[in-house]
Coordinates of C-alpha atoms in Angstrom, one line a residue:
Chain A
M838 CA -23.8 -15.8 -20.8
T839 CA -23.6 -19.3 -19.4
F840 CA -24.4 -21.0 -16.0
D841 CA -21.5 -22.7 -14.2
P842 CA -22.3 -23.2 -10.4
M843 CA -18.5 -24.7 -9.9
K844 CA -17.2 -21.3 -10.6
F845 CA -18.6 -20.2 -7.4
V846 CA -16.6 -22.7 -5.4
E847 CA -13.4 -22.0 -7.5
N848 CA -13.5 -18.3 -6.8
L849 CA -14.3 -18.5 -3.2
P850 CA -10.6 -17.8 -2.2
Y851 CA -10.9 -14.4 -3.7
I852 CA -13.1 -13.7 -0.8
L853 CA -10.3 -14.4 1.6
K854 CA -7.8 -12.6 -0.6
G855 CA -9.8 -9.5 -1.1
E856 CA -10.8 -9.0 2.6
L857 CA -7.4 -9.6 3.7
G858 CA -5.9 -7.3 1.3
T859 CA -8.5 -4.6 2.2
F860 CA -7.9 -5.1 6.0
I861 CA -4.1 -5.0 5.5
A862 CA -4.3 -1.7 3.5
L863 CA -6.6 -0.2 6.1
G864 CA -4.7 -1.6 8.9
I865 CA -1.4 0.0 7.7
I866 CA -3.2 3.4 7.1
A867 CA -4.8 3.3 10.7
L868 CA -1.5 2.4 12.4
S869 CA 0.3 5.3 10.3
V870 CA -2.3 7.6 11.6
V871 CA -1.8 6.5 15.2
I872 CA 1.8 7.0 14.8
L873 CA 1.2 10.4 13.2
N874 CA -1.1 11.6 16.0
K875 CA 1.3 10.5 18.7
V876 CA 4.5 12.4 16.8
S877 CA 2.5 15.6 15.9
H878 CA 0.4 15.9 19.2
G879 CA -0.1 19.5 20.0
D880 CA 1.2 20.8 16.8
D881 CA -1.5 23.2 15.3
D882 CA -4.2 20.9 16.6
D883 CA -7.8 21.2 15.9
V884 CA -10.6 19.3 17.3
A885 CA -12.4 16.5 15.4
Chain B
M1097 CA -46.6 15.4 -42.2
S1098 CA -45.1 12.1 -43.4
F1099 CA -42.1 12.4 -41.2
L1100 CA -44.2 12.7 -38.2
Y1101 CA -45.9 9.4 -38.8
E1102 CA -42.3 8.0 -39.9
N1103 CA -40.9 8.9 -36.4
L1104 CA -44.1 7.6 -34.5
F1105 CA -44.1 4.3 -36.2
A1106 CA -40.3 3.7 -35.6
L1107 CA -41.2 3.9 -31.9
T1108 CA -40.8 0.4 -30.3
W1109 CA -42.2 -1.0 -26.9
Q1110 CA -38.8 -1.3 -25.7
Q1111 CA -38.2 2.5 -26.1
V1112 CA -41.4 3.2 -24.4
T1113 CA -40.3 0.9 -21.5
M1114 CA -37.3 3.0 -21.2
W1115 CA -39.3 6.2 -21.0
V1116 CA -41.2 4.5 -17.9
I1117 CA -37.8 3.6 -16.3
G1118 CA -36.6 7.4 -17.0
G1119 CA -39.7 8.6 -15.6
I1120 CA -39.5 6.5 -12.5
L1121 CA -35.7 7.8 -12.0
I1122 CA -37.0 11.4 -12.4
W1123 CA -39.9 10.7 -9.9
L1124 CA -37.4 9.3 -7.3
A1125 CA -35.2 12.4 -7.8
I1126 CA -37.9 14.9 -7.5
V1127 CA -40.7 13.4 -5.2
K1128 CA -38.4 11.2 -3.1
E1129 CA -35.4 13.5 -3.3
M1130 CA -33.1 10.4 -3.9
E1131 CA -29.6 11.7 -5.2
P1132 CA -31.6 14.1 -7.5
S1133 CA -28.4 15.4 -9.0
L1134 CA -27.6 11.9 -10.5
L1135 CA -31.0 10.4 -10.9
L1136 CA -32.7 13.3 -12.7
P1137 CA -29.9 13.7 -15.5
I1138 CA -29.8 9.8 -15.9
G1139 CA -33.8 9.6 -16.0
F1140 CA -34.0 12.5 -18.4
G1141 CA -31.2 11.1 -20.6
A1142 CA -32.9 7.7 -20.5
I1143 CA -35.9 9.5 -22.2
L1144 CA -33.8 11.6 -24.6
V1145 CA -31.8 8.6 -26.0
N1146 CA -34.9 6.3 -26.7
L1147 CA -36.7 8.7 -29.0
P1148 CA -36.8 7.2 -32.5
F1149 CA -33.7 8.6 -34.5
S1150 CA -32.5 10.4 -31.4
G1151 CA -29.8 13.1 -32.4
A1152 CA -28.5 12.8 -28.8
V1153 CA -26.5 9.8 -29.6
S1154 CA -24.4 8.8 -32.6
Q1155 CA -26.3 6.7 -35.3
Y1156 CA -26.4 5.8 -38.9
I1157 CA -29.4 7.5 -40.6
S1158 CA -29.9 6.3 -44.2
G1159 CA -26.4 5.1 -44.2
I1160 CA -25.0 8.4 -43.1
F1161 CA -23.1 8.6 -39.8
Q1162 CA -24.5 11.5 -37.5
E1163 CA -22.5 12.1 -34.3
G1164 CA -24.6 12.8 -31.3
P1165 CA -23.3 15.0 -28.4
L1166 CA -23.9 12.5 -25.6
S1167 CA -21.8 9.8 -27.5
T1168 CA -19.2 12.4 -27.9
L1169 CA -19.3 13.2 -24.1
Y1170 CA -19.1 9.5 -23.5
D1171 CA -15.9 9.1 -25.6
A1172 CA -14.3 12.1 -24.2
G1173 CA -14.9 11.6 -20.7
I1174 CA -16.1 7.9 -19.6
A1175 CA -14.4 5.7 -22.3
N1176 CA -11.1 7.1 -21.0
E1177 CA -12.2 7.1 -17.3
L1178 CA -11.6 10.9 -17.2
F1179 CA -15.1 12.1 -15.5
P1180 CA -15.0 9.5 -12.7
L1181 CA -11.5 10.3 -11.7
L1182 CA -12.3 14.2 -11.9
L1183 CA -15.2 13.6 -9.7
F1184 CA -13.1 11.9 -7.3
I1185 CA -11.2 15.2 -6.8
G1186 CA -14.5 16.8 -5.8
I1187 CA -15.4 14.1 -3.4
G1188 CA -11.9 14.0 -1.8
A1189 CA -12.3 17.8 -1.3
M1190 CA -15.8 17.1 0.3
C1191 CA -14.5 14.5 2.7
D1192 CA -13.8 15.4 6.1
F1193 CA -11.6 12.7 7.6
G1194 CA -11.2 14.5 11.0
P1195 CA -13.6 12.1 12.8
L1196 CA -11.7 9.1 11.4
L1197 CA -8.3 10.5 12.1
A1198 CA -9.2 11.1 15.8
N1199 CA -10.4 7.4 16.0
P1200 CA -8.6 5.4 13.3
A1201 CA -9.6 2.2 14.9
L1202 CA -12.9 2.6 13.2
M1203 CA -11.2 1.9 9.6
V1204 CA -11.6 -1.7 10.4
F1205 CA -15.4 -1.3 9.6
G1206 CA -14.7 0.0 6.4
A1207 CA -12.7 -3.1 5.4
A1208 CA -15.3 -5.3 6.7
A1209 CA -18.0 -4.0 4.7
Q1210 CA -16.4 -4.7 1.4
F1211 CA -17.3 -8.3 2.1
G1212 CA -20.3 -7.8 -0.4
I1213 CA -17.9 -7.2 -3.4
F1214 CA -16.1 -10.4 -3.1
I1215 CA -19.0 -12.7 -2.5
T1216 CA -20.9 -10.9 -5.5
F1217 CA -17.7 -11.7 -7.5
C1218 CA -18.2 -15.5 -6.8
L1219 CA -21.9 -15.4 -7.4
A1220 CA -21.4 -13.3 -10.7
S1221 CA -18.7 -15.6 -12.0
M1222 CA -21.3 -18.3 -12.2
F1223 CA -23.0 -16.4 -14.9
F1224 CA -20.4 -14.2 -16.4
A1225 CA -16.8 -14.2 -17.6
T1226 CA -14.3 -13.3 -14.9
N1227 CA -13.6 -9.7 -16.0
D1228 CA -17.4 -9.1 -16.3
A1229 CA -17.9 -10.7 -13.0
A1230 CA -15.3 -8.5 -11.2
S1231 CA -16.7 -5.4 -12.8
I1232 CA -20.3 -6.4 -11.9
A1233 CA -19.2 -7.1 -8.2
T1234 CA -17.7 -3.7 -7.8
I1235 CA -21.4 -2.2 -8.1
A1236 CA -21.4 -3.4 -4.4
A1237 CA -18.6 -0.8 -3.6
A1238 CA -21.5 1.8 -3.6
D1239 CA -19.2 4.1 -5.4
G1240 CA -20.0 4.9 -9.1
P1241 CA -16.7 6.3 -9.9
T1242 CA -14.9 3.1 -8.8
A1243 CA -17.4 0.9 -10.6
I1244 CA -16.8 2.6 -13.8
V1245 CA -13.0 2.8 -13.8
V1246 CA -12.9 -1.0 -12.9
A1247 CA -15.3 -2.0 -15.5
Q1248 CA -13.5 0.2 -18.1
K1249 CA -10.1 -1.2 -17.2
L1250 CA -11.3 -4.7 -17.2
H1251 CA -13.0 -4.2 -20.5
S1252 CA -16.4 -5.3 -19.5
I1253 CA -19.0 -5.3 -22.1
Y1254 CA -21.6 -4.6 -19.4
L1255 CA -20.5 -1.1 -18.7
S1256 CA -23.7 0.5 -19.2
P1257 CA -25.8 -1.6 -16.9
I1258 CA -23.0 -1.5 -14.2
M1259 CA -22.9 2.2 -14.4
V1260 CA -26.8 2.6 -14.2
A1261 CA -27.0 0.0 -11.4
A1262 CA -24.1 1.6 -9.5
Y1263 CA -25.6 5.1 -9.4
S1264 CA -29.0 3.9 -8.9
Y1265 CA -28.4 1.8 -6.0
M1266 CA -26.3 4.6 -4.4
A1267 CA -29.5 6.6 -4.5
L1268 CA -31.4 3.7 -3.0
V1269 CA -29.1 3.2 0.1
P1270 CA -32.0 4.8 2.4
I1271 CA -34.4 2.0 1.2
I1272 CA -31.9 -1.0 1.0
Q1273 CA -29.9 -0.6 4.2
P1274 CA -32.4 -0.1 7.1
P1275 CA -34.4 -3.4 6.6
V1276 CA -31.1 -5.4 6.5
I1277 CA -29.8 -3.8 9.6
R1278 CA -33.1 -4.3 11.4
F1279 CA -32.9 -7.9 10.3
L1280 CA -29.6 -8.6 11.6
T1281 CA -29.8 -6.5 15.0
T1282 CA -32.0 -6.4 18.1
R1283 CA -33.6 -3.5 19.4
K1284 CA -31.2 -3.6 22.2
E1285 CA -28.2 -3.7 20.0
R1286 CA -29.5 -0.8 18.0
M1287 CA -29.8 1.2 21.3
I1288 CA -26.2 0.8 22.3
R1289 CA -24.9 4.3 23.0
M1290 CA -21.4 5.1 21.8
D1291 CA -19.7 8.2 23.7
Y1292 CA -18.1 10.7 21.5
E1293 CA -14.9 12.4 23.1
P1294 CA -13.7 15.2 20.7
K1295 CA -10.0 14.7 20.2
S1296 CA -7.5 16.9 18.6
V1297 CA -5.9 16.2 15.1
S1298 CA -2.9 18.0 14.0
K1299 CA -2.7 19.8 10.7
L1300 CA 0.3 17.7 10.0
T1301 CA -1.7 14.6 10.4
R1302 CA -4.6 15.9 8.1
I1303 CA -1.9 16.9 5.5
L1304 CA 0.2 13.6 5.6
F1305 CA -3.0 11.4 5.7
P1306 CA -4.0 11.7 2.1
I1307 CA -0.2 11.1 1.0
I1308 CA 0.3 8.1 3.2
I1309 CA -3.0 6.6 1.8
T1310 CA -1.8 7.0 -1.8
L1311 CA 1.4 5.6 -1.0
V1312 CA 0.0 2.4 0.8
S1313 CA -2.6 1.8 -1.9
G1314 CA 0.1 2.5 -4.5
F1315 CA 2.1 -0.4 -3.0
I1316 CA -0.7 -2.8 -2.3
S1317 CA -2.7 -2.3 -5.5
P1318 CA -0.9 -0.1 -8.2
A1319 CA -3.7 -0.4 -10.5
S1320 CA -6.0 1.4 -8.2
V1321 CA -3.5 4.4 -7.8
S1322 CA -5.3 6.6 -10.1
L1323 CA -8.6 6.2 -8.2
V1324 CA -7.0 6.6 -4.8
G1325 CA -4.7 9.3 -6.1
F1326 CA -7.3 11.5 -7.4
L1327 CA -9.5 11.1 -4.3
M1328 CA -6.7 11.9 -1.9
F1329 CA -5.4 14.9 -4.2
G1330 CA -8.8 16.4 -3.6
N1331 CA -8.6 16.0 0.0
L1332 CA -5.1 17.3 0.2
I1333 CA -6.3 20.5 -1.6
K1334 CA -8.9 20.9 1.1
E1335 CA -6.5 20.2 4.1
C1336 CA -3.4 22.1 2.9
G1337 CA -5.1 25.3 3.8
V1338 CA -3.5 27.3 1.1
L1339 CA -5.8 26.4 -1.8
R1340 CA -9.2 27.5 -0.4
G1341 CA -10.3 28.7 -3.9
L1342 CA -9.4 25.4 -5.5
S1343 CA -10.9 23.4 -2.6
D1344 CA -14.2 25.4 -3.0
T1345 CA -14.3 25.0 -6.7
A1346 CA -13.5 21.2 -6.6
Q1347 CA -16.2 20.5 -4.1
G1348 CA -18.6 22.8 -5.5
A1349 CA -18.7 23.8 -9.1
M1350 CA -16.4 21.2 -10.5
A1351 CA -18.1 18.4 -8.6
N1352 CA -21.7 19.6 -9.8
M1353 CA -20.5 20.1 -13.3
I1354 CA -18.9 16.6 -13.7
T1355 CA -22.1 15.1 -11.9
L1356 CA -24.4 16.8 -14.2
I1357 CA -22.5 15.8 -17.3
L1358 CA -21.8 12.2 -16.0
G1359 CA -25.5 11.6 -15.3
L1360 CA -26.4 12.6 -18.9
T1361 CA -23.5 10.7 -20.4
I1362 CA -24.6 7.5 -18.4
A1363 CA -27.9 7.8 -20.0
S1364 CA -26.3 7.7 -23.4
Q1365 CA -25.7 4.0 -22.6
M1366 CA -29.3 3.4 -21.8
Q1367 CA -30.7 2.7 -25.5
A1368 CA -33.3 0.2 -25.3
E1369 CA -31.6 -2.3 -27.5
Q1370 CA -28.4 -2.4 -25.4
F1371 CA -30.2 -2.1 -22.0
L1372 CA -33.3 -4.3 -22.1
K1373 CA -31.7 -7.7 -21.9
P1374 CA -32.1 -10.5 -19.5
D1375 CA -28.3 -9.9 -18.5
T1376 CA -29.2 -6.5 -17.3
L1377 CA -31.7 -7.9 -14.9
I1378 CA -29.2 -10.3 -13.7
I1379 CA -26.7 -7.6 -13.1
L1380 CA -29.3 -5.5 -11.2
G1381 CA -30.1 -8.3 -9.1
L1382 CA -26.4 -9.0 -8.4
G1383 CA -25.8 -5.3 -7.5
L1384 CA -28.5 -5.4 -5.0
F1385 CA -27.1 -8.6 -3.5
G1386 CA -23.9 -7.0 -3.2
F1387 CA -25.4 -4.0 -1.4
V1388 CA -27.2 -6.2 1.0
F1389 CA -24.0 -8.5 1.9
D1390 CA -21.9 -5.3 2.1
T1391 CA -24.3 -3.9 4.8
A1392 CA -24.5 -7.3 6.3
G1393 CA -20.6 -7.8 6.3
G1394 CA -20.2 -4.3 8.2
V1395 CA -22.9 -5.3 10.9
M1396 CA -21.8 -8.9 11.5
F1397 CA -18.3 -7.7 11.9
A1398 CA -19.3 -5.2 14.5
K1399 CA -21.3 -7.7 16.3
L1400 CA -18.2 -10.2 16.2
L1401 CA -16.1 -7.5 17.6
N1402 CA -18.7 -6.8 20.3
L1403 CA -18.2 -10.5 21.7
F1404 CA -14.4 -9.4 22.6
L1405 CA -15.0 -5.6 23.4
K1406 CA -15.8 -4.4 27.0
K1407 CA -17.2 -1.1 25.6
K1408 CA -19.7 -2.3 23.1
V1409 CA -20.1 -0.6 19.6
N1410 CA -23.2 0.0 18.2
P1411 CA -23.2 -2.7 15.2
M1412 CA -25.5 -0.4 13.1
I1413 CA -22.2 1.8 12.5
G1414 CA -20.8 -1.2 10.6
A1415 CA -23.3 -0.7 7.9
A1416 CA -21.9 2.7 7.3
G1417 CA -18.7 1.1 6.0
I1418 CA -20.2 1.2 2.5
S1419 CA -19.0 4.0 0.3
A1420 CA -22.2 5.8 -0.3
F1421 CA -21.1 9.0 1.5
P1422 CA -22.6 10.8 3.4
M1423 CA -26.0 9.2 2.9
S1424 CA -25.1 5.9 4.7
G1425 CA -23.7 7.7 7.7
R1426 CA -26.7 9.8 8.2
I1427 CA -29.1 7.0 7.9
I1428 CA -27.2 5.2 10.7
H1429 CA -27.5 8.2 12.6
K1430 CA -31.3 8.7 12.1
M1431 CA -31.9 4.9 12.9
G1432 CA -29.9 5.3 16.3
L1433 CA -32.2 8.4 17.1
K1434 CA -35.3 6.5 16.1
E1435 CA -34.5 3.8 18.6
D1436 CA -33.3 6.2 21.4
N1437 CA -33.6 10.1 20.9
Q1438 CA -30.5 10.8 22.9
N1439 CA -28.2 8.2 20.9
F1440 CA -26.1 10.4 18.9
L1441 CA -23.9 8.2 16.3
L1442 CA -23.4 10.8 13.8
M1443 CA -19.6 11.1 14.4
H1444 CA -18.9 7.5 14.5
S1445 CA -20.9 6.6 11.6
M1446 CA -19.5 9.4 9.5
A1447 CA -16.1 8.1 10.4
V1448 CA -16.8 4.7 9.3
N1449 CA -18.6 6.2 6.2
V1450 CA -15.4 7.9 5.1
S1451 CA -13.4 4.8 5.8
G1452 CA -15.7 3.0 3.5
Q1453 CA -14.8 5.6 0.8
I1454 CA -11.1 4.5 1.0
A1455 CA -11.9 0.8 1.7
S1456 CA -14.1 0.6 -1.6
V1457 CA -11.4 2.3 -3.7
V1458 CA -8.9 -0.3 -2.2
A1459 CA -11.2 -3.2 -2.9
G1460 CA -11.8 -1.9 -6.4
G1461 CA -8.0 -1.6 -6.9
L1462 CA -7.6 -5.2 -5.6
M1463 CA -10.1 -6.5 -8.1
L1464 CA -7.9 -4.8 -10.8
S1465 CA -4.8 -6.4 -9.4
F1466 CA -6.3 -9.8 -9.4
F1467 CA -7.7 -9.6 -13.0
L1468 CA -5.9 -6.9 -14.9

């Protein structure tokens, strides 16, 4: 185990990449659900 | 009688320290009722493997190799990621995505609450190699199986403290989250009421949802497809409506069985000489940091959204975006009731909590994509 504070700065872009990736994935899923809800409305519905 | 003295004199202070740690975990499980299904086997196992010449783990005694059952279980189910993935089928079968499907916009909170993982990675990289730092950061996912799979795939040498930290902190969510939330929110914010209008969700949506998630996650992060796939397969069993027996088994008997074995097997890695190192303390500290910043990420994102929203959201629900399901969702609901006994946040917080389950797996998969 070593201590290299510069690594923190070097790896900061991963915060952006990681959060962006997570938001994109969940955004696509949320959008798909919205479309599915519209398309399948009234078909065997149950209340959530 | 000589063997008795021999065993007694072989006892080290490190092993006694591990007994104390095991005792604390058992106390938390029984007295405080914190994740007893996990903490009790881990605590008992920690004592079991730290007896001198314990036959529970593989070891050489007088030059002869003796195989221990817990080491065998470890090789059979954790070294190849099988147990955590099987557990995911059970978790998937337990998850009711209904409230989330009725209000898919709440998924953004799950994504926001993964902030702790990525900031913890930056912090951990100052001390550890990149693969270890990424594995340690995944503790913040509040998702034991994901943490194990990521650490295994990235060949982290710190798998045992990562497993212990991930599962212990999951159990400590009721202690860790409330003070962070209170620190970041005003009483007025915590009292914001959120109306819940029940909406209908079609069976087709419920069935296609796990398949869509698997496809999307597979394209964005192919390395995570086993994690997401097993979780969503469990959910598909539940939602398809024709496999009620399998669904009941997955969320009941199978999940309980795997949890029991997983807890004991995790403890096999808590042998004093492996566990009591300064590195372990740093990993525990980084895990706690990650939990705090996951919670803070969700709350701060909700507060940011409130600057633009006409109908404000209660920022506490952002904290439910961590994966610890269903504890985190329940805690937010209880905190809401404590401020205002007519403020029912349960459906919103549970929806955010299940989105956190999906988001944490996606975030873990992204870690694998970045560093595998």
